[in-house]
Short mmCIF file of C-alpha atoms in Angstrom, two decimals:
data_model
loop_
_atom_site.label_atom_id
_atom_site.label_comp_id
_atom_site.label_asym_id
_atom_site.label_seq_id
_atom_site.Cartn_x
_atom_site.Cartn_y
_atom_site.Cartn_z
CA UNK A 1 8.69 -47.11 -63.81
CA UNK A 2 11.21 -45.49 -62.82
CA UNK A 3 13.25 -46.39 -66.09
CA UNK A 4 10.62 -45.08 -68.20
CA UNK A 5 11.34 -41.29 -66.36
CA UNK A 6 15.81 -42.16 -66.60
CA UNK A 7 14.91 -42.98 -70.69
CA UNK A 8 12.37 -40.50 -71.48
CA UNK A 9 12.96 -41.55 -75.60
CA UNK A 10 11.85 -45.20 -75.36
CA UNK A 11 9.79 -44.79 -71.82
CA UNK A 12 7.24 -41.63 -72.59
CA UNK A 13 4.24 -43.98 -73.73
CA UNK A 14 4.54 -46.34 -71.34
CA UNK A 15 5.03 -43.76 -68.95
CA UNK A 16 1.71 -42.08 -70.13
CA UNK A 17 -0.39 -45.54 -70.38
CA UNK A 18 0.14 -46.62 -66.72
CA UNK A 19 -0.62 -43.50 -65.85
CA UNK A 20 -3.39 -43.17 -67.86
CA UNK A 21 -4.69 -46.15 -66.43
CA UNK A 22 -3.82 -44.90 -63.26
CA UNK A 23 -5.80 -41.56 -63.23
CA UNK A 24 -9.04 -43.83 -64.55
CA UNK A 25 -9.07 -46.23 -62.25
CA UNK A 26 -8.26 -43.13 -59.36
CA UNK A 27 -11.33 -41.15 -61.14
CA UNK A 28 -13.94 -44.44 -61.23
CA UNK A 29 -13.41 -44.08 -57.32
CA UNK A 30 -13.83 -40.72 -57.03
CA UNK A 31 -16.84 -41.17 -58.55
CA UNK A 32 -18.26 -44.30 -56.51
CA UNK A 33 -16.94 -42.75 -53.01
CA UNK A 34 -19.13 -39.72 -54.25
CA UNK A 35 -22.11 -41.95 -54.84
CA UNK A 36 -21.93 -43.56 -51.92
CA UNK A 37 -21.49 -40.15 -50.35
CA UNK A 38 -25.29 -39.05 -51.14
CA UNK A 39 -27.14 -42.06 -50.86
CA UNK A 40 -25.64 -42.71 -47.08
CA UNK A 41 -25.50 -39.60 -45.54
CA UNK A 42 -29.47 -37.58 -45.59
CA UNK A 43 -30.11 -33.90 -47.19
CA UNK A 44 -29.65 -31.68 -44.12
CA UNK A 45 -25.89 -34.31 -43.18
CA UNK A 46 -24.37 -33.34 -46.91
CA UNK A 47 -22.02 -30.39 -45.42
CA UNK A 48 -19.85 -33.80 -43.50
CA UNK A 49 -19.20 -35.37 -46.96
CA UNK A 50 -17.51 -32.12 -47.95
CA UNK A 51 -15.66 -32.60 -44.61
CA UNK A 52 -14.09 -36.06 -44.89
CA UNK A 53 -13.22 -34.80 -48.57
CA UNK A 54 -11.10 -32.07 -47.13
CA UNK A 55 -9.18 -33.90 -45.01
CA UNK A 56 -8.84 -36.82 -47.10
CA UNK A 57 -7.39 -34.65 -50.21
CA UNK A 58 -5.12 -32.49 -47.62
CA UNK A 59 -3.54 -35.69 -45.90
CA UNK A 60 -3.54 -37.15 -49.27
CA UNK A 61 -1.75 -34.69 -50.81
CA UNK A 62 0.66 -34.03 -47.41
CA UNK A 63 1.09 -37.69 -47.72
CA UNK A 64 1.89 -37.81 -51.85
CA UNK A 65 3.90 -34.72 -52.08
CA UNK A 66 4.99 -33.21 -49.00
CA UNK A 67 6.67 -36.47 -47.48
CA UNK A 68 7.84 -37.39 -50.85
CA UNK A 69 9.13 -34.06 -51.27
CA UNK A 70 10.53 -34.02 -48.17
CA UNK A 71 12.33 -37.20 -47.25
CA UNK A 72 13.24 -37.67 -51.03
CA UNK A 73 15.82 -34.43 -50.37
CA UNK A 74 19.42 -35.32 -49.52
CA UNK A 75 19.58 -32.68 -47.48
CA UNK A 76 16.62 -32.37 -45.53
CA UNK A 77 17.74 -36.53 -44.92
CA UNK A 78 20.66 -35.57 -43.60
CA UNK A 79 18.91 -33.36 -40.88
CA UNK A 80 16.91 -36.25 -39.22
CA UNK A 81 20.59 -38.26 -39.03
CA UNK A 82 22.13 -35.94 -37.10
CA UNK A 83 19.63 -34.70 -35.11
CA UNK A 84 18.56 -38.26 -34.96
CA UNK A 85 18.23 -39.71 -31.13
CA UNK A 86 20.93 -41.99 -29.68
CA UNK A 87 18.24 -44.70 -29.06
CA UNK A 88 16.93 -44.50 -32.45
CA UNK A 89 20.31 -44.82 -34.53
CA UNK A 90 20.31 -48.47 -34.81
CA UNK A 91 16.99 -47.84 -36.48
CA UNK A 92 17.70 -45.76 -38.90
CA UNK A 93 21.30 -47.34 -39.58
CA UNK A 94 18.75 -50.92 -40.71
CA UNK A 95 17.17 -48.19 -42.79
CA UNK A 96 19.84 -46.93 -44.99
CA UNK A 97 21.05 -50.50 -44.49
CA UNK A 98 23.01 -50.87 -42.56
CA UNK A 99 25.27 -47.50 -41.74
CA UNK A 100 24.30 -44.30 -41.40
CA UNK A 101 24.41 -43.14 -45.48
CA UNK A 102 24.91 -38.67 -45.34
CA UNK A 103 24.03 -37.21 -49.00
CA UNK A 104 21.98 -39.87 -48.87
CA UNK A 105 17.83 -39.00 -49.47
CA UNK A 106 15.76 -41.68 -46.81
CA UNK A 107 12.99 -42.86 -49.70
CA UNK A 108 13.43 -43.24 -52.91
CA UNK A 109 10.10 -43.35 -55.84
CA UNK A 110 10.31 -46.81 -56.60
CA UNK A 111 10.31 -47.59 -53.16
CA UNK A 112 7.40 -45.11 -52.15
CA UNK A 113 4.76 -46.01 -55.00
CA UNK A 114 6.00 -49.81 -54.65
CA UNK A 115 4.50 -49.51 -50.45
CA UNK A 116 1.45 -47.14 -51.04
CA UNK A 117 0.17 -50.20 -54.05
CA UNK A 118 0.15 -52.90 -50.81
CA UNK A 119 -1.50 -50.14 -49.21
CA UNK A 120 -4.20 -49.88 -52.00
CA UNK A 121 -4.94 -52.90 -51.77
CA UNK A 122 -5.56 -53.75 -48.71
CA UNK A 123 -7.85 -50.78 -48.07
CA UNK A 124 -9.43 -50.78 -51.06
CA UNK A 125 -11.42 -54.21 -50.50
CA UNK A 126 -11.53 -53.19 -46.54
CA UNK A 127 -13.57 -50.32 -47.47
CA UNK A 128 -15.67 -52.12 -49.95
CA UNK A 129 -16.12 -54.93 -47.32
CA UNK A 130 -17.60 -52.58 -44.90
CA UNK A 131 -20.99 -52.26 -44.08
CA UNK A 132 -23.34 -48.74 -44.70
CA UNK A 133 -24.57 -48.08 -41.34
CA UNK A 134 -26.24 -49.74 -39.14
CA UNK A 135 -29.52 -51.04 -40.29
CA UNK A 136 -30.83 -48.04 -37.89
CA UNK A 137 -29.37 -45.71 -39.98
CA UNK A 138 -29.46 -47.11 -43.41
CA UNK A 139 -33.87 -47.01 -42.78
CA UNK A 140 -33.41 -43.72 -42.33
CA UNK A 141 -31.18 -42.95 -45.12
CA UNK A 142 -33.22 -44.70 -47.29
CA UNK A 143 -36.68 -43.03 -46.11
CA UNK A 144 -34.55 -39.67 -46.98
CA UNK A 145 -33.51 -40.91 -50.30
CA UNK A 146 -37.25 -42.09 -50.66
CA UNK A 147 -38.07 -38.04 -50.24
CA UNK A 148 -35.83 -36.18 -52.73
CA UNK A 149 -37.08 -39.21 -55.58
CA UNK A 150 -34.65 -41.68 -55.52
CA UNK A 151 -36.84 -43.62 -57.34
CA UNK A 152 -35.29 -42.13 -60.84
CA UNK A 153 -32.22 -43.46 -60.23
CA UNK A 154 -30.72 -44.91 -63.79
CA UNK A 155 -27.66 -47.34 -64.63
CA UNK A 156 -27.30 -47.17 -67.46
CA UNK A 157 -24.37 -45.11 -69.11
CA UNK A 158 -25.74 -44.38 -72.22
CA UNK A 159 -28.84 -42.35 -70.83
CA UNK A 160 -26.40 -41.20 -67.69
CA UNK A 161 -24.20 -39.38 -70.53
CA UNK A 162 -27.16 -38.59 -71.73
CA UNK A 163 -28.54 -36.81 -68.87
CA UNK A 164 -25.15 -34.92 -67.76
CA UNK A 165 -25.92 -33.56 -71.12
CA UNK A 166 -29.13 -32.41 -70.33
CA UNK A 167 -27.47 -31.64 -67.38
CA UNK A 168 -24.78 -29.31 -68.49
CA UNK A 169 -27.69 -27.14 -70.58
CA UNK A 170 -29.39 -26.15 -67.43
CA UNK A 171 -29.34 -22.51 -67.26
CA UNK A 172 -28.72 -22.77 -64.15
CA UNK A 173 -25.29 -24.73 -64.64
CA UNK A 174 -24.00 -22.97 -67.93
CA UNK A 175 -23.77 -20.18 -65.08
CA UNK A 176 -22.30 -21.87 -62.76
CA UNK A 177 -19.70 -23.56 -66.51
CA UNK A 178 -19.22 -19.44 -66.64
CA UNK A 179 -18.60 -19.02 -63.09
CA UNK A 180 -15.73 -21.31 -62.61
CA UNK A 181 -14.76 -20.29 -65.53
CA UNK A 182 -13.30 -17.01 -64.52
CA UNK A 183 -12.76 -18.10 -60.51
CA UNK A 184 -9.39 -18.99 -60.42
CA UNK A 185 -8.24 -15.71 -62.18
CA UNK A 186 -7.13 -13.15 -59.53
CA UNK A 187 -4.64 -15.94 -57.45
CA UNK A 188 -3.78 -18.10 -61.00
CA UNK A 189 -0.41 -16.94 -60.01
CA UNK A 190 0.00 -18.28 -56.78
CA UNK A 191 1.15 -21.41 -57.93
CA UNK A 192 4.31 -19.24 -59.53
CA UNK A 193 4.95 -18.12 -56.07
CA UNK A 194 6.69 -21.43 -55.09
CA UNK A 195 8.38 -21.14 -58.67
CA UNK A 196 10.03 -18.36 -57.77
CA UNK A 197 11.15 -18.32 -55.22
CA UNK A 198 13.04 -21.64 -55.15
CA UNK A 199 14.52 -19.86 -58.16
CA UNK A 200 15.22 -17.03 -56.47
CA UNK A 201 17.32 -19.99 -54.24
CA UNK A 202 14.91 -20.61 -51.06
CA UNK A 203 16.07 -23.57 -49.73
CA UNK A 204 13.54 -26.61 -50.25
CA UNK A 205 14.52 -28.10 -47.23
CA UNK A 206 12.62 -24.67 -45.68
CA UNK A 207 9.69 -25.80 -48.33
CA UNK A 208 9.25 -28.97 -46.99
CA UNK A 209 9.35 -28.30 -43.42
CA UNK A 210 6.20 -25.01 -44.06
CA UNK A 211 4.54 -28.21 -45.83
CA UNK A 212 5.30 -30.19 -42.47
CA UNK A 213 3.88 -27.11 -40.25
CA UNK A 214 0.89 -26.82 -42.31
CA UNK A 215 -0.63 -29.78 -42.43
CA UNK A 216 -1.98 -30.28 -39.06
CA UNK A 217 -3.17 -26.74 -38.98
CA UNK A 218 -4.88 -27.63 -42.56
CA UNK A 219 -6.78 -30.63 -40.38
CA UNK A 220 -8.19 -28.08 -37.57
CA UNK A 221 -8.98 -25.54 -40.65
CA UNK A 222 -11.08 -28.03 -42.43
CA UNK A 223 -12.99 -29.34 -39.45
CA UNK A 224 -13.74 -25.13 -38.90
CA UNK A 225 -14.96 -24.91 -42.66
CA UNK A 226 -17.12 -27.47 -42.52
CA UNK A 227 -18.84 -25.70 -39.53
CA UNK A 228 -18.96 -22.95 -40.77
CA UNK A 229 -20.73 -24.75 -44.49
CA UNK A 230 -23.63 -25.85 -42.72
CA UNK A 231 -26.88 -25.14 -44.19
CA UNK A 232 -27.96 -24.31 -47.34
CA UNK A 233 -26.06 -21.34 -48.39
CA UNK A 234 -22.79 -22.26 -48.26
CA UNK A 235 -21.81 -20.16 -50.68
CA UNK A 236 -21.90 -17.51 -48.25
CA UNK A 237 -19.07 -18.20 -45.91
CA UNK A 238 -17.39 -18.95 -49.38
CA UNK A 239 -17.24 -15.38 -50.54
CA UNK A 240 -15.94 -14.58 -47.35
CA UNK A 241 -12.82 -16.64 -47.56
CA UNK A 242 -12.49 -16.01 -50.67
CA UNK A 243 -12.51 -12.76 -50.53
CA UNK A 244 -9.58 -12.91 -47.81
CA UNK A 245 -7.91 -15.52 -50.57
CA UNK A 246 -6.95 -13.33 -53.08
CA UNK A 247 -6.18 -10.55 -50.50
CA UNK A 248 -3.30 -13.60 -49.17
CA UNK A 249 -2.49 -14.02 -52.12
CA UNK A 250 -1.07 -11.44 -52.68
CA UNK A 251 0.35 -10.37 -49.74
CA UNK A 252 2.94 -13.55 -51.04
CA UNK A 253 3.97 -11.44 -54.22
CA UNK A 254 6.26 -8.73 -51.31
CA UNK A 255 8.14 -12.30 -49.91
CA UNK A 256 8.78 -12.63 -54.09
CA UNK A 257 10.47 -9.43 -54.12
CA UNK A 258 12.09 -9.28 -51.21
CA UNK A 259 14.08 -12.26 -50.98
CA UNK A 260 17.85 -11.79 -52.30
CA UNK A 261 18.60 -13.12 -55.62
CA UNK A 262 20.75 -16.60 -55.25
CA UNK A 263 20.80 -16.57 -51.43
CA UNK A 264 20.50 -19.79 -49.28
CA UNK A 265 20.05 -17.56 -45.59
CA UNK A 266 16.21 -17.27 -45.05
CA UNK A 267 16.22 -14.93 -41.36
CA UNK A 268 13.75 -16.61 -38.77
CA UNK A 269 11.70 -12.83 -39.04
CA UNK A 270 10.76 -13.50 -43.09
CA UNK A 271 10.27 -17.21 -42.73
CA UNK A 272 7.76 -16.64 -40.19
CA UNK A 273 6.61 -14.29 -42.20
CA UNK A 274 6.04 -16.13 -45.17
CA UNK A 275 4.69 -19.40 -42.53
CA UNK A 276 2.51 -16.90 -41.28
CA UNK A 277 1.02 -15.77 -45.07
CA UNK A 278 0.83 -19.35 -46.08
CA UNK A 279 -1.20 -20.31 -43.06
CA UNK A 280 -4.02 -17.51 -43.37
CA UNK A 281 -4.21 -18.20 -47.32
CA UNK A 282 -4.12 -22.53 -46.30
CA UNK A 283 -7.30 -21.27 -43.97
CA UNK A 284 -9.02 -18.95 -46.59
CA UNK A 285 -8.01 -22.14 -49.24
CA UNK A 286 -9.64 -25.04 -47.06
CA UNK A 287 -13.01 -22.15 -46.62
CA UNK A 288 -13.02 -22.46 -50.18
CA UNK A 289 -13.06 -25.92 -50.89
CA UNK A 290 -15.02 -27.12 -48.23
CA UNK A 291 -17.92 -24.94 -48.71
CA UNK A 292 -18.14 -24.98 -52.19
CA UNK A 293 -17.92 -29.06 -51.77
CA UNK A 294 -21.11 -28.21 -49.79
CA UNK A 295 -22.82 -26.31 -52.60
CA UNK A 296 -21.85 -29.08 -55.12
CA UNK A 297 -23.15 -31.37 -52.70
CA UNK A 298 -26.25 -29.58 -51.76
CA UNK A 299 -27.41 -28.90 -56.08
CA UNK A 300 -26.19 -32.76 -56.88
CA UNK A 301 -29.76 -34.51 -58.37
CA UNK A 302 -29.62 -38.23 -56.66
CA UNK A 303 -30.88 -39.27 -59.41
CA UNK A 304 -26.89 -39.51 -61.23
CA UNK A 305 -25.59 -39.71 -58.29
CA UNK A 306 -21.59 -39.41 -57.49
CA UNK A 307 -21.52 -38.51 -61.84
CA UNK A 308 -22.98 -35.33 -60.71
CA UNK A 309 -21.06 -34.79 -57.87
CA UNK A 310 -17.50 -34.94 -60.26
CA UNK A 311 -19.10 -33.64 -63.55
CA UNK A 312 -19.22 -30.34 -61.15
CA UNK A 313 -15.93 -31.05 -58.93
CA UNK A 314 -13.93 -31.61 -62.87
CA UNK A 315 -15.43 -28.50 -64.19
CA UNK A 316 -13.79 -26.74 -61.08
CA UNK A 317 -10.50 -28.26 -61.94
CA UNK A 318 -10.72 -27.47 -65.15
CA UNK A 319 -11.35 -24.02 -64.66
CA UNK A 320 -8.31 -24.09 -62.10
CA UNK A 321 -5.83 -25.93 -63.55
CA UNK A 322 -6.39 -23.59 -67.53
CA UNK A 323 -5.61 -20.47 -65.39
CA UNK A 324 -2.91 -22.02 -64.24
CA UNK A 325 -1.15 -23.31 -66.99
CA UNK A 326 -1.97 -20.19 -68.30
CA UNK A 327 -0.55 -17.71 -65.97
CA UNK A 328 2.44 -20.30 -65.70
CA UNK A 329 3.17 -19.93 -70.05
CA UNK A 330 2.46 -16.57 -70.12
CA UNK A 331 5.13 -15.67 -67.51
CA UNK A 332 7.92 -17.94 -69.47
CA UNK A 333 6.99 -15.74 -72.49
CA UNK A 334 7.33 -11.61 -71.46
CA UNK A 335 10.70 -12.62 -69.70
CA UNK A 336 13.60 -11.17 -70.71
CA UNK A 337 16.40 -12.54 -68.96
CA UNK A 338 19.06 -9.98 -70.83
CA UNK A 339 18.06 -8.18 -73.66
CA UNK A 340 20.37 -5.15 -75.31
CA UNK A 341 17.56 -4.03 -77.50
CA UNK A 342 15.52 -3.28 -73.99
CA UNK A 343 18.19 -1.63 -72.19
CA UNK A 344 18.52 0.67 -75.40
CA UNK A 345 15.00 0.77 -75.50
CA UNK A 346 13.99 1.83 -71.90
CA UNK A 347 17.43 3.99 -71.33
CA UNK A 348 15.80 6.58 -74.08
CA UNK A 349 12.29 6.72 -72.49
CA UNK A 350 12.97 5.81 -69.84
CA UNK A 351 16.15 7.46 -68.64
CA UNK A 352 17.72 4.51 -67.14
CA UNK A 353 18.76 0.99 -68.25
CA UNK A 354 17.46 -2.40 -67.41
CA UNK A 355 18.83 -5.27 -68.88
CA UNK A 356 16.21 -7.76 -67.57
CA UNK A 357 11.97 -8.00 -67.17
CA UNK A 358 10.18 -10.98 -64.95
CA UNK A 359 6.39 -11.95 -66.42
CA UNK A 360 6.04 -13.17 -62.78
CA UNK A 361 5.11 -8.87 -61.41
CA UNK A 362 3.68 -8.55 -64.65
CA UNK A 363 1.39 -12.12 -64.56
CA UNK A 364 0.84 -10.38 -60.76
CA UNK A 365 -0.43 -6.63 -62.10
CA UNK A 366 -2.75 -8.07 -64.62
CA UNK A 367 -4.22 -10.57 -61.97
CA UNK A 368 -5.07 -7.79 -59.84
CA UNK A 369 -7.08 -5.26 -62.29
CA UNK A 370 -8.91 -8.51 -62.97
CA UNK A 371 -9.70 -8.75 -60.03
CA UNK A 372 -11.75 -5.84 -60.11
CA UNK A 373 -13.35 -7.26 -62.97
CA UNK A 374 -14.22 -11.10 -61.52
CA UNK A 375 -14.81 -10.47 -58.28
CA UNK A 376 -18.43 -8.45 -58.72
CA UNK A 377 -19.05 -10.53 -60.95
CA UNK A 378 -18.45 -13.53 -58.83
CA UNK A 379 -20.72 -11.33 -55.50
CA UNK A 380 -23.10 -11.62 -58.55
CA UNK A 381 -22.82 -15.32 -59.13
CA UNK A 382 -22.99 -16.28 -55.59
CA UNK A 383 -26.06 -14.34 -55.25
CA UNK A 384 -27.95 -15.98 -57.55
CA UNK A 385 -27.25 -19.23 -56.48
CA UNK A 386 -27.92 -18.68 -53.20
CA UNK A 387 -31.85 -17.86 -54.65
CA UNK A 388 -31.63 -21.51 -56.65
CA UNK A 389 -33.99 -24.29 -55.81
CA UNK A 390 -33.08 -27.65 -56.22
CA UNK A 391 -35.17 -28.43 -59.05
CA UNK A 392 -32.71 -25.72 -61.04
CA UNK A 393 -29.60 -28.18 -61.17
CA UNK A 394 -31.84 -31.22 -62.34
CA UNK A 395 -33.22 -32.47 -65.61
CA UNK A 396 -35.88 -34.18 -63.93
CA UNK A 397 -37.27 -32.77 -60.58
CA UNK A 398 -38.98 -34.52 -57.88
CA UNK A 399 -43.25 -33.74 -57.73
CA UNK A 400 -42.06 -32.31 -54.12
CA UNK A 401 -39.68 -29.98 -55.70
CA UNK A 402 -40.97 -28.50 -58.61
CA UNK A 403 -42.20 -25.09 -57.75
CA UNK A 404 -46.11 -24.66 -57.18
CA UNK A 405 -46.52 -23.12 -60.68
CA UNK A 406 -45.62 -26.23 -62.61
CA UNK A 407 -48.23 -28.37 -60.11
CA UNK A 408 -51.25 -26.97 -60.48
CA UNK A 409 -49.88 -27.07 -64.34
#
């Protein structure tokens, strides 16, 4: 794989095929786990699934991104080597191949992928062989699922895809799709904040240290978010956290503006401010994610199982990726590094020359304006979703879930 990355002319196709197969298998496992959670947990306990998902996603993101970013950085590795206690030096020498190798990362991408390939080979069969619960728990679960109308579960792929298409055409689902398409617009520039800081000289090792510091807090945040997301209306907590996430995301913009360009020196007060705003934003994001997953678990049709959850989370991810991709493209499009024409124009009309424009600030202003339109729309949709019932999200509602007028007819 490293050879494919280093030689894009010949390695693009095999790398694309390999990544496609990896994502295909991961997506299949994701659907299976979602369905397992729906059948294993009773309706009143489905909020635990979103808590577990939040902890799992944060842990996986931490291991696959933060740890890899930190330990593949030569500067961060040199700091670890210089701070290693004397008793750990022999272990460090063994790891480095006989001598402490300053200037070299602790791990490479190839060794990292190889290690977690063996982890997958061990954990997947282990999970497969595990029982879903004790006989008593299984009976209680079966009783709950029987009450929810799980007799109509379909295993035929063609029928499932037809059901998904019918689900997409439900009135409530159409509103949810519109909701997910615009919900992340107010903070769509969040990913660009890190890129702007790195472009201005913010050290990568500080960014890795920030992520390492955030991880234990994110686990605590996930547990707290799980408690606040319980019940039949988790979107109440979701909307409150959503508003705070917008506020904290915009609070990151001054960090970019006041950071001295092309400087690698970070003062304690500045880094402390970055840590504080990042933790608050992470807390709000965790509640938004957990409460959203709890809502998806509540509306999921047991007859479709994990495929329903995967459909909704895919629509959620598409909305986020589409807005983030558009923002990154527009920032690059609107950025003007140096232009004599711009300098002449601004000198004539503004009285002072402006030789460059950072598209990042234009996009931030645009997101701020759109927030005044999006947030009221989101609030109205949340009120609508809180009034929906199970039969609003099902193609063939269970008899007990049908409205009284339908039963009488």
